[in-house]
PDB file of C-alpha atoms in Angstrom:
ATOM      1  CA  MET B   1      83.670  93.766  47.086  1.00  0.00           C
ATOM      2  CA  THR B   2      85.324  97.323  46.981  1.00  0.00           C
ATOM      3  CA  ARG B   3      84.303  99.746  44.131  1.00  0.00           C
ATOM      4  CA  PRO B   4      87.102 102.043  42.529  1.00  0.00           C
ATOM      5  CA  GLY B   5      86.088 104.718  43.316  1.00  0.00           C
ATOM      6  CA  SER B   6      85.348 104.221  47.299  1.00  0.00           C
ATOM      7  CA  ALA B   7      89.063 102.570  47.818  1.00  0.00           C
ATOM      8  CA  HIS B   8      89.985 106.424  46.267  1.00  0.00           C
ATOM      9  CA  LEU B   9      87.897 107.972  48.388  1.00  0.00           C
ATOM     10  CA  ILE B  10      89.279 106.161  50.865  1.00  0.00           C
ATOM     11  CA  GLU B  11      92.690 106.495  50.078  1.00  0.00           C
ATOM     12  CA  THR B  12      93.043 109.996  49.526  1.00  0.00           C
ATOM     13  CA  PHE B  13      91.617 110.707  53.332  1.00  0.00           C
ATOM     14  CA  LEU B  14      94.087 107.983  54.672  1.00  0.00           C
ATOM     15  CA  ASP B  15      96.904 110.130  53.017  1.00  0.00           C
ATOM     16  CA  MET B  16      94.918 113.017  54.824  1.00  0.00           C
ATOM     17  CA  MET B  17      95.346 112.036  57.917  1.00  0.00           C
ATOM     18  CA  SER B  18      99.340 111.134  57.333  1.00  0.00           C
ATOM     19  CA  ALA B  19     100.284 114.269  56.166  1.00  0.00           C
ATOM     20  CA  GLU B  20      98.265 116.449  58.290  1.00  0.00           C
ATOM     21  CA  ARG B  21      96.928 114.737  61.706  1.00  0.00           C
ATOM     22  CA  GLY B  22     100.564 112.732  61.423  1.00  0.00           C
ATOM     23  CA  ALA B  23      98.705 109.935  61.893  1.00  0.00           C
ATOM     24  CA  GLY B  24     100.605 106.611  63.122  1.00  0.00           C
ATOM     25  CA  ALA B  25     100.581 103.015  60.974  1.00  0.00           C
ATOM     26  CA  ASN B  26      98.424 101.300  63.512  1.00  0.00           C
ATOM     27  CA  THR B  27      96.348 104.089  63.369  1.00  0.00           C
ATOM     28  CA  LEU B  28      95.957 103.975  59.476  1.00  0.00           C
ATOM     29  CA  ALA B  29      95.364 100.317  59.514  1.00  0.00           C
ATOM     30  CA  ALA B  30      93.388 100.226  62.051  1.00  0.00           C
ATOM     31  CA  TYR B  31      91.103 103.372  59.837  1.00  0.00           C
ATOM     32  CA  ARG B  32      91.148 101.691  56.161  1.00  0.00           C
ATOM     33  CA  ARG B  33      89.786  97.924  58.169  1.00  0.00           C
ATOM     34  CA  ASP B  34      86.848 100.044  59.463  1.00  0.00           C
ATOM     35  CA  LEU B  35      86.576 101.487  55.872  1.00  0.00           C
ATOM     36  CA  LEU B  36      86.829  99.071  54.224  1.00  0.00           C
ATOM     37  CA  ASP B  37      84.510  97.088  56.063  1.00  0.00           C
ATOM     38  CA  PHE B  38      81.588  99.686  55.330  1.00  0.00           C
ATOM     39  CA  ALA B  39      82.785 100.214  51.708  1.00  0.00           C
ATOM     40  CA  GLY B  40      81.267  96.552  51.824  1.00  0.00           C
ATOM     41  CA  HIS B  41      77.848  97.083  52.692  1.00  0.00           C
ATOM     42  CA  ALA B  42      77.624 100.573  50.533  1.00  0.00           C
ATOM     43  CA  ASP B  43      79.137 102.307  47.704  1.00  0.00           C
ATOM     44  CA  PRO B  44      80.988 104.967  50.975  1.00  0.00           C
ATOM     45  CA  GLY B  45      80.374 108.362  47.793  1.00  0.00           C
ATOM     46  CA  LYS B  46      76.926 107.948  48.004  1.00  0.00           C
ATOM     47  CA  ALA B  47      75.440 106.149  51.438  1.00  0.00           C
ATOM     48  CA  ARG B  48      72.720 107.669  53.164  1.00  0.00           C
ATOM     49  CA  ARG B  49      71.896 108.177  56.814  1.00  0.00           C
ATOM     50  CA  GLU B  50      70.060 104.601  56.274  1.00  0.00           C
ATOM     51  CA  ASP B  51      73.009 102.708  54.698  1.00  0.00           C
ATOM     52  CA  VAL B  52      74.822 104.013  58.014  1.00  0.00           C
ATOM     53  CA  ARG B  53      71.993 102.970  60.015  1.00  0.00           C
ATOM     54  CA  ALA B  54      71.550  99.392  58.304  1.00  0.00           C
ATOM     55  CA  PHE B  55      75.485  99.093  58.786  1.00  0.00           C
ATOM     56  CA  LEU B  56      75.596  99.712  62.321  1.00  0.00           C
ATOM     57  CA  THR B  57      72.123  97.071  62.927  1.00  0.00           C
ATOM     58  CA  GLY B  58      73.838  94.409  61.153  1.00  0.00           C
ATOM     59  CA  LEU B  59      77.310  94.977  63.379  1.00  0.00           C
ATOM     60  CA  SER B  60      74.971  94.746  66.257  1.00  0.00           C
ATOM     61  CA  SER B  61      73.146  91.697  64.963  1.00  0.00           C
ATOM     62  CA  SER B  62      76.110  90.080  64.073  1.00  0.00           C
ATOM     63  CA  GLY B  63      77.655  90.337  68.369  1.00  0.00           C
ATOM     64  CA  MET B  64      80.144  92.709  67.654  1.00  0.00           C
ATOM     65  CA  ALA B  65      81.248  94.869  70.982  1.00  0.00           C
ATOM     66  CA  ALA B  66      79.582  97.833  71.479  1.00  0.00           C
ATOM     67  CA  SER B  67      82.702  99.754  71.546  1.00  0.00           C
ATOM     68  CA  THR B  68      84.109  98.368  67.960  1.00  0.00           C
ATOM     69  CA  GLN B  69      80.834  99.557  66.655  1.00  0.00           C
ATOM     70  CA  ALA B  70      81.474 103.170  67.884  1.00  0.00           C
ATOM     71  CA  ARG B  71      84.747 102.629  67.090  1.00  0.00           C
ATOM     72  CA  LYS B  72      83.760 102.113  63.480  1.00  0.00           C
ATOM     73  CA  LEU B  73      81.187 105.028  63.239  1.00  0.00           C
ATOM     74  CA  SER B  74      83.770 107.262  64.226  1.00  0.00           C
ATOM     75  CA  ALA B  75      85.848 106.326  61.745  1.00  0.00           C
ATOM     76  CA  LEU B  76      83.053 106.884  59.787  1.00  0.00           C
ATOM     77  CA  ARG B  77      82.201 110.050  61.256  1.00  0.00           C
ATOM     78  CA  GLN B  78      85.895 111.610  60.372  1.00  0.00           C
ATOM     79  CA  PHE B  79      85.781 109.658  56.613  1.00  0.00           C
ATOM     80  CA  TYR B  80      82.490 111.763  56.068  1.00  0.00           C
ATOM     81  CA  GLY B  81      83.640 114.783  57.617  1.00  0.00           C
ATOM     82  CA  PHE B  82      86.940 115.210  55.535  1.00  0.00           C
ATOM     83  CA  LEU B  83      84.436 114.445  52.223  1.00  0.00           C
ATOM     84  CA  TYR B  84      82.045 117.069  53.584  1.00  0.00           C
ATOM     85  CA  ALA B  85      84.681 119.553  54.142  1.00  0.00           C
ATOM     86  CA  GLU B  86      86.497 119.432  50.438  1.00  0.00           C
ATOM     87  CA  GLY B  87      83.409 119.915  48.827  1.00  0.00           C
ATOM     88  CA  ILE B  88      83.738 116.226  47.809  1.00  0.00           C
ATOM     89  CA  ARG B  89      80.140 115.746  49.414  1.00  0.00           C
ATOM     90  CA  SER B  90      76.949 118.696  50.125  1.00  0.00           C
ATOM     91  CA  ASP B  91      76.070 116.308  53.877  1.00  0.00           C
ATOM     92  CA  ASP B  92      77.322 114.206  56.298  1.00  0.00           C
ATOM     93  CA  PRO B  93      75.121 110.840  56.280  1.00  0.00           C
ATOM     94  CA  THR B  94      76.778 110.287  59.737  1.00  0.00           C
ATOM     95  CA  GLN B  95      75.339 113.203  61.446  1.00  0.00           C
ATOM     96  CA  THR B  96      72.277 112.495  64.070  1.00  0.00           C
ATOM     97  CA  ILE B  97      73.324 109.254  64.428  1.00  0.00           C
ATOM     98  CA  ALA B  98      74.124 108.136  67.942  1.00  0.00           C
ATOM     99  CA  ALA B  99      76.950 105.463  69.061  1.00  0.00           C
ATOM    100  CA  PRO B 100      75.878 102.584  70.107  1.00  0.00           C
ATOM    101  CA  GLN B 101      76.356 102.521  73.859  1.00  0.00           C
ATOM    102  CA  ALA B 102      78.646 100.063  75.573  1.00  0.00           C
ATOM    103  CA  ARG B 103      76.982  98.474  79.440  1.00  0.00           C
ATOM    104  CA  ARG B 104      78.666  99.552  82.272  1.00  0.00           C
ATOM    105  CA  ALA B 105      80.763  97.140  83.639  1.00  0.00           C
ATOM    106  CA  LEU B 106      79.644  96.016  87.239  1.00  0.00           C
ATOM    107  CA  PRO B 107      82.297  97.190  90.007  1.00  0.00           C
ATOM    108  CA  LYS B 108      83.984  93.930  91.199  1.00  0.00           C
ATOM    109  CA  ILE B 109      82.659  93.337  95.172  1.00  0.00           C
ATOM    110  CA  LEU B 110      83.887  91.548  98.401  1.00  0.00           C
ATOM    111  CA  SER B 111      81.534  89.964 100.330  1.00  0.00           C
ATOM    112  CA  GLY B 112      81.337  90.963 103.862  1.00  0.00           C
ATOM    113  CA  ASP B 113      83.039  87.540 104.915  1.00  0.00           C
ATOM    114  CA  ASP B 114      86.049  88.602 102.577  1.00  0.00           C
ATOM    115  CA  LEU B 115      86.207  92.100 104.230  1.00  0.00           C
ATOM    116  CA  GLU B 116      85.785  90.013 108.242  1.00  0.00           C
ATOM    117  CA  ALA B 117      88.879  87.487 106.737  1.00  0.00           C
ATOM    118  CA  MET B 118      91.150  90.123 106.074  1.00  0.00           C
ATOM    119  CA  LEU B 119      90.933  92.062 109.240  1.00  0.00           C
ATOM    120  CA  GLN B 120      91.077  89.556 110.415  1.00  0.00           C
ATOM    121  CA  ALA B 121      94.755  89.033 108.450  1.00  0.00           C
ATOM    122  CA  ALA B 122      95.841  92.122 109.645  1.00  0.00           C
ATOM    123  CA  ALA B 123      95.367  91.953 113.120  1.00  0.00           C
ATOM    124  CA  GLN B 124      97.115  89.194 113.644  1.00  0.00           C
ATOM    125  CA  ASP B 125     100.192  91.362 112.773  1.00  0.00           C
ATOM    126  CA  GLN B 126     100.963  93.749 115.853  1.00  0.00           C
ATOM    127  CA  SER B 127     104.022  94.860 113.911  1.00  0.00           C
ATOM    128  CA  PRO B 128     103.973  99.164 112.535  1.00  0.00           C
ATOM    129  CA  GLU B 129     102.883  97.693 109.978  1.00  0.00           C
ATOM    130  CA  GLY B 130     100.500  95.521 110.374  1.00  0.00           C
ATOM    131  CA  LEU B 131      98.461  98.355 112.355  1.00  0.00           C
ATOM    132  CA  ARG B 132      98.791 100.131 109.083  1.00  0.00           C
ATOM    133  CA  LEU B 133      97.657  98.038 107.998  1.00  0.00           C
ATOM    134  CA  THR B 134      94.380  97.539 109.140  1.00  0.00           C
ATOM    135  CA  LEU B 135      94.117 101.001 109.972  1.00  0.00           C
ATOM    136  CA  ILE B 136      94.578 101.137 105.425  1.00  0.00           C
ATOM    137  CA  VAL B 137      91.187  98.607 105.430  1.00  0.00           C
ATOM    138  CA  GLU B 138      89.194  99.966 107.901  1.00  0.00           C
ATOM    139  CA  MET B 139      89.358 103.619 106.391  1.00  0.00           C
ATOM    140  CA  LEU B 140      88.453 102.252 102.854  1.00  0.00           C
ATOM    141  CA  TYR B 141      85.813  99.707 103.481  1.00  0.00           C
ATOM    142  CA  GLY B 142      84.575 101.820 106.758  1.00  0.00           C
ATOM    143  CA  GLY B 143      84.413 105.058 104.698  1.00  0.00           C
ATOM    144  CA  GLY B 144      84.017 104.614 100.622  1.00  0.00           C
ATOM    145  CA  LEU B 145      87.655 106.581 100.475  1.00  0.00           C
ATOM    146  CA  ARG B 146      89.630 106.806  97.599  1.00  0.00           C
ATOM    147  CA  VAL B 147      92.874 105.796  97.368  1.00  0.00           C
ATOM    148  CA  SER B 148      94.028 108.852  96.026  1.00  0.00           C
ATOM    149  CA  GLU B 149      92.245 110.677  99.246  1.00  0.00           C
ATOM    150  CA  LEU B 150      93.465 108.676 101.973  1.00  0.00           C
ATOM    151  CA  ALA B 151      97.264 108.755 100.473  1.00  0.00           C
ATOM    152  CA  GLY B 152      97.264 112.906  99.931  1.00  0.00           C
ATOM    153  CA  LEU B 153      95.177 112.413 103.788  1.00  0.00           C
ATOM    154  CA  ARG B 154      97.213 115.054 106.130  1.00  0.00           C
ATOM    155  CA  LEU B 155      97.971 114.173 109.845  1.00  0.00           C
ATOM    156  CA  ALA B 156      95.807 116.980 111.272  1.00  0.00           C
ATOM    157  CA  ALA B 157      92.693 115.508 109.795  1.00  0.00           C
ATOM    158  CA  VAL B 158      92.541 112.902 112.199  1.00  0.00           C
ATOM    159  CA  ARG B 159      93.305 114.690 115.672  1.00  0.00           C
ATOM    160  CA  SER B 160      89.690 115.768 116.008  1.00  0.00           C
ATOM    161  CA  LYS B 161      87.916 113.346 118.074  1.00  0.00           C
ATOM    162  CA  GLU B 162      84.468 113.210 115.599  1.00  0.00           C
ATOM    163  CA  ALA B 163      82.795 110.011 113.988  1.00  0.00           C
ATOM    164  CA  PHE B 164      83.776 112.028 110.451  1.00  0.00           C
ATOM    165  CA  LEU B 165      86.423 113.254 108.288  1.00  0.00           C
ATOM    166  CA  ARG B 166      87.421 115.881 106.981  1.00  0.00           C
ATOM    167  CA  ILE B 167      87.657 114.985 103.370  1.00  0.00           C
ATOM    168  CA  THR B 168      88.541 117.088 100.282  1.00  0.00           C
ATOM    169  CA  GLY B 169      87.888 115.366  96.964  1.00  0.00           C
ATOM    170  CA  LYS B 170      87.776 115.245  93.497  1.00  0.00           C
ATOM    171  CA  GLY B 171      87.635 118.679  92.148  1.00  0.00           C
ATOM    172  CA  ASN B 172      88.237 120.430  95.413  1.00  0.00           C
ATOM    173  CA  LYS B 173      85.153 119.576  97.275  1.00  0.00           C
ATOM    174  CA  GLU B 174      84.664 118.606 100.846  1.00  0.00           C
ATOM    175  CA  ARG B 175      82.687 115.941 101.970  1.00  0.00           C
ATOM    176  CA  LEU B 176      82.460 114.099 105.270  1.00  0.00           C
ATOM    177  CA  SER B 177      83.468 110.712 105.972  1.00  0.00           C
ATOM    178  CA  PRO B 178      82.573 108.597 109.284  1.00  0.00           C
ATOM    179  CA  LEU B 179      84.672 106.838 110.952  1.00  0.00           C
ATOM    180  CA  SER B 180      83.152 104.346 112.365  1.00  0.00           C
ATOM    181  CA  PRO B 181      84.041 102.656 116.126  1.00  0.00           C
ATOM    182  CA  ALA B 182      86.380 100.264 115.053  1.00  0.00           C
ATOM    183  CA  ALA B 183      88.131 102.643 111.893  1.00  0.00           C
ATOM    184  CA  ARG B 184      89.059 105.220 115.256  1.00  0.00           C
ATOM    185  CA  ILE B 185      90.182 102.219 117.855  1.00  0.00           C
ATOM    186  CA  ALA B 186      92.773 101.469 114.989  1.00  0.00           C
ATOM    187  CA  LEU B 187      93.355 104.978 114.045  1.00  0.00           C
ATOM    188  CA  ASP B 188      94.828 104.998 117.528  1.00  0.00           C
ATOM    189  CA  ALA B 189      96.744 101.940 117.701  1.00  0.00           C
ATOM    190  CA  TYR B 190      98.222 103.877 114.825  1.00  0.00           C
ATOM    191  CA  LEU B 191      98.940 106.991 115.647  1.00  0.00           C
ATOM    192  CA  ALA B 192     100.517 105.251 118.509  1.00  0.00           C
ATOM    193  CA  VAL B 193     103.024 103.959 116.549  1.00  0.00           C
ATOM    194  CA  ARG B 194     103.423 105.998 113.436  1.00  0.00           C
ATOM    195  CA  GLU B 195     106.659 107.537 114.031  1.00  0.00           C
ATOM    196  CA  ALA B 196     108.195 104.287 112.940  1.00  0.00           C
ATOM    197  CA  PHE B 197     107.068 105.696 109.301  1.00  0.00           C
ATOM    198  CA  VAL B 198     108.734 108.898 109.493  1.00  0.00           C
ATOM    199  CA  PRO B 199     111.926 109.580 107.981  1.00  0.00           C
ATOM    200  CA  LYS B 200     114.842 111.035 110.425  1.00  0.00           C
ATOM    201  CA  HIS B 201     114.940 113.978 107.645  1.00  0.00           C
ATOM    202  CA  ASP B 202     111.101 114.750 107.814  1.00  0.00           C
ATOM    203  CA  LYS B 203     109.854 114.695 111.386  1.00  0.00           C
ATOM    204  CA  ASN B 204     107.030 117.763 110.592  1.00  0.00           C
ATOM    205  CA  ASN B 205     106.035 114.826 107.717  1.00  0.00           C
ATOM    206  CA  ARG B 206     101.768 115.926 107.486  1.00  0.00           C
ATOM    207  CA  TYR B 207     100.584 112.878 105.999  1.00  0.00           C
ATOM    208  CA  LEU B 208      98.582 110.247 108.349  1.00  0.00           C
ATOM    209  CA  PHE B 209     100.381 107.410 106.529  1.00  0.00           C
ATOM    210  CA  ALA B 210     103.318 108.537 106.447  1.00  0.00           C
ATOM    211  CA  SER B 211     106.459 107.386 104.192  1.00  0.00           C
ATOM    212  CA  ARG B 212     110.338 107.500 103.826  1.00  0.00           C
ATOM    213  CA  GLY B 213     109.440 107.535  99.678  1.00  0.00           C
ATOM    214  CA  VAL B 214     110.710 110.672  98.418  1.00  0.00           C
ATOM    215  CA  GLU B 215     106.565 112.038  98.094  1.00  0.00           C
ATOM    216  CA  GLY B 216     107.007 111.409 101.240  1.00  0.00           C
ATOM    217  CA  PHE B 217     103.520 109.476 101.785  1.00  0.00           C
ATOM    218  CA  LEU B 218     102.499 105.915 100.894  1.00  0.00           C
ATOM    219  CA  THR B 219     101.932 105.924  97.210  1.00  0.00           C
ATOM    220  CA  ARG B 220      98.650 104.623  95.040  1.00  0.00           C
ATOM    221  CA  ARG B 221     100.632 101.964  94.087  1.00  0.00           C
ATOM    222  CA  ARG B 222     102.525 100.973  97.297  1.00  0.00           C
ATOM    223  CA  PHE B 223      98.717 100.840  98.566  1.00  0.00           C
ATOM    224  CA  HIS B 224      97.973  98.643  96.478  1.00  0.00           C
ATOM    225  CA  GLN B 225     100.956  95.950  96.939  1.00  0.00           C
ATOM    226  CA  LEU B 226      99.501  95.843 100.387  1.00  0.00           C
ATOM    227  CA  LEU B 227      96.332  94.507  99.393  1.00  0.00           C
ATOM    228  CA  LYS B 228      97.582  92.663  97.606  1.00  0.00           C
ATOM    229  CA  GLY B 229      99.578  90.867 100.207  1.00  0.00           C
ATOM    230  CA  LEU B 230      96.780  90.902 102.669  1.00  0.00           C
ATOM    231  CA  ALA B 231      94.548  88.916 100.000  1.00  0.00           C
ATOM    232  CA  ARG B 232      97.521  86.608 100.232  1.00  0.00           C
ATOM    233  CA  LYS B 233      97.332  85.890 103.454  1.00  0.00           C
ATOM    234  CA  ALA B 234      93.407  86.111 104.214  1.00  0.00           C
ATOM    235  CA  GLY B 235      93.119  82.868 101.547  1.00  0.00           C
ATOM    236  CA  ILE B 236      91.700  85.324  98.968  1.00  0.00           C
ATOM    237  CA  ASP B 237      92.382  85.722  95.491  1.00  0.00           C
ATOM    238  CA  PRO B 238      94.506  89.115  95.050  1.00  0.00           C
ATOM    239  CA  ALA B 239      93.009  89.634  91.946  1.00  0.00           C
ATOM    240  CA  LYS B 240      89.933  90.213  93.483  1.00  0.00           C
ATOM    241  CA  VAL B 241      91.661  93.009  95.533  1.00  0.00           C
ATOM    242  CA  SER B 242      91.935  96.595  94.742  1.00  0.00           C
ATOM    243  CA  PRO B 243      91.487  99.611  97.450  1.00  0.00           C
ATOM    244  CA  HIS B 244      88.520 100.704  94.564  1.00  0.00           C
ATOM    245  CA  VAL B 245      87.607  97.211  95.318  1.00  0.00           C
ATOM    246  CA  LEU B 246      86.927  97.745  98.873  1.00  0.00           C
ATOM    247  CA  ARG B 247      85.785 101.540  98.066  1.00  0.00           C
ATOM    248  CA  HIS B 248      83.009  99.248  96.116  1.00  0.00           C
ATOM    249  CA  ALA B 249      82.438  97.166  98.966  1.00  0.00           C
ATOM    250  CA  PHE B 250      81.437  99.820 101.175  1.00  0.00           C
ATOM    251  CA  ALA B 251      78.705 101.032  98.690  1.00  0.00           C
ATOM    252  CA  THR B 252      77.586  98.080  97.437  1.00  0.00           C
ATOM    253  CA  HIS B 253      77.670  97.258 101.660  1.00  0.00           C
ATOM    254  CA  LEU B 254      75.212 100.391 102.073  1.00  0.00           C
ATOM    255  CA  VAL B 255      72.660  99.428  99.542  1.00  0.00           C
ATOM    256  CA  GLU B 256      72.672  96.231 100.347  1.00  0.00           C
ATOM    257  CA  GLY B 257      71.499  96.825 103.529  1.00  0.00           C
ATOM    258  CA  GLY B 258      68.938  99.446 102.422  1.00  0.00           C
ATOM    259  CA  ALA B 259      71.319 103.397 102.723  1.00  0.00           C
ATOM    260  CA  ASP B 260      69.346 105.645 100.133  1.00  0.00           C
ATOM    261  CA  LEU B 261      71.423 106.736  96.933  1.00  0.00           C
ATOM    262  CA  ARG B 262      71.425 109.919  98.109  1.00  0.00           C
ATOM    263  CA  SER B 263      73.227 109.301 100.853  1.00  0.00           C
ATOM    264  CA  VAL B 264      75.921 107.233  99.504  1.00  0.00           C
ATOM    265  CA  GLN B 265      76.474 109.215  96.804  1.00  0.00           C
ATOM    266  CA  THR B 266      77.254 112.155  99.321  1.00  0.00           C
ATOM    267  CA  LEU B 267      79.006 109.539 101.189  1.00  0.00           C
ATOM    268  CA  LEU B 268      81.290 108.821  97.533  1.00  0.00           C
ATOM    269  CA  GLY B 269      81.217 112.485  96.575  1.00  0.00           C
ATOM    270  CA  HIS B 270      80.007 111.495  93.280  1.00  0.00           C
ATOM    271  CA  ALA B 271      79.049 114.738  91.066  1.00  0.00           C
ATOM    272  CA  ASP B 272      76.289 112.777  89.551  1.00  0.00           C
ATOM    273  CA  ILE B 273      73.948 109.953  90.998  1.00  0.00           C
ATOM    274  CA  ALA B 274      73.907 108.228  88.152  1.00  0.00           C
ATOM    275  CA  THR B 275      77.399 107.462  88.886  1.00  0.00           C
ATOM    276  CA  THR B 276      76.128 106.150  92.145  1.00  0.00           C
ATOM    277  CA  GLN B 277      72.676 104.456  91.361  1.00  0.00           C
ATOM    278  CA  ILE B 278      74.924 101.030  89.211  1.00  0.00           C
ATOM    279  CA  TYR B 279      75.015 100.007  93.051  1.00  0.00           C
ATOM    280  CA  THR B 280      71.302  99.690  92.895  1.00  0.00           C
ATOM    281  CA  HIS B 281      72.007  97.345  89.971  1.00  0.00           C
ATOM    282  CA  VAL B 282      75.135  95.311  91.587  1.00  0.00           C
ATOM    283  CA  ALA B 283      73.001  94.995  95.596  1.00  0.00           C
ATOM    284  CA  ARG B 284      69.464  94.109  92.631  1.00  0.00           C
ATOM    285  CA  ASP B 285      71.893  91.021  91.583  1.00  0.00           C
ATOM    286  CA  HIS B 286      73.656  89.757  95.138  1.00  0.00           C
ATOM    287  CA  LEU B 287      69.468  89.740  96.123  1.00  0.00           C
ATOM    288  CA  SER B 288      68.522  87.562  92.507  1.00  0.00           C
ATOM    289  CA  LYS B 289      70.918  85.645  93.818  1.00  0.00           C
ATOM    290  CA  VAL B 290      70.174  84.887  97.486  1.00  0.00           C
ATOM    291  CA  VAL B 291      66.388  84.524  96.424  1.00  0.00           C
ATOM    292  CA  ARG B 292      67.046  81.649  93.405  1.00  0.00           C
ATOM    293  CA  ALA B 293      69.088  79.925  96.665  1.00  0.00           C
ATOM    294  CA  ALA B 294      67.299  80.463  99.800  1.00  0.00           C
ATOM    295  CA  HIS B 295      63.497  80.667  98.802  1.00  0.00           C
ATOM    296  CA  PRO B 296      61.638  77.598  98.349  1.00  0.00           C
ATOM    297  CA  LEU B 297      59.551  78.928  95.212  1.00  0.00           C
ATOM    298  CA  ALA B 298      63.105  80.127  93.272  1.00  0.00           C
ATOM    299  CA  LYS B 299      63.475  76.627  92.897  1.00  0.00           C
ATOM    300  CA  PRO B 300      63.123  74.401  90.252  1.00  0.00           C
ATOM    301  CA  LYS B 301      60.146  71.523  90.858  1.00  0.00           C
ATOM    302  CA  ILE B 302      60.565  68.181  89.786  1.00  0.00           C
ATOM    303  CA  VAL B 303      58.097  66.805  88.448  1.00  0.00           C
ATOM    304  CA  LYS B 304      57.135  62.845  89.384  1.00  0.00           C
ATOM    305  CA  ASN B 305      54.849  60.546  87.519  1.00  0.00           C
ATOM    306  CA  GLY B 306      54.874  62.327  84.076  1.00  0.00           C
ATOM    307  CA  ARG B 307      53.013  65.268  85.580  1.00  0.00           C
TER     308      ARG B 307
END
């Protein structure tokens, strides 16, 4: 039950959010719900840090998602920041309280069989479009490139016969991306037909994946469309496939194969190895399933005669 004084404080805060910060109706409604929820637990005007902690603990125990808990804490931070600034309270009970951390979702990946099926489906089409699609899969999966990196890849970057490409990634940081023998074959085959995609008015087009579109290169959206179409052709659920999923598969299969995280971090262009570490969880989950399915000691024993 909301206390009369609490309702007044909440409405005063909401008036400020509307008048001074231009908060919309939906935002104000969300703040009101979260603050009234807390007011049913403790008096907002007198609540202590322990009350806030107990409130969050109760939310967690109820099974509420960490993201929703964090949103409610954010509403309380805004509310108490206002009360403190206005001199209504001499302290802020939300200080030093850490926001609940949502468990990072594991990335979707494709199996080696899925990738092989996609490559075989692409290889059946020897038209310029089919050769281009084969190269796209080889470079996304074989090199772990971001789709933005592939879209913006210049023709000059692939002219050499080196086994690596020089990629400019986030923050204009340069790294080397491997070009496998299969990718090199696919690249040479595509380069032989690349002119089919170069606009007549742009004969000096500098992009590897030239396009007649306004940008002059294949857009990220078009990469998504092409891969989903290939997935259907290969008998794979298109919802499972995207350029980023192929990048995840590249990293996960490397870790499963025994590659060290530092090497994978370098190949992906991650600034922080913590970002790369998620692939150890993916690989560990995969290996656990393999053990449970294949190892005789991991299978449940059948008890006979009540023993």
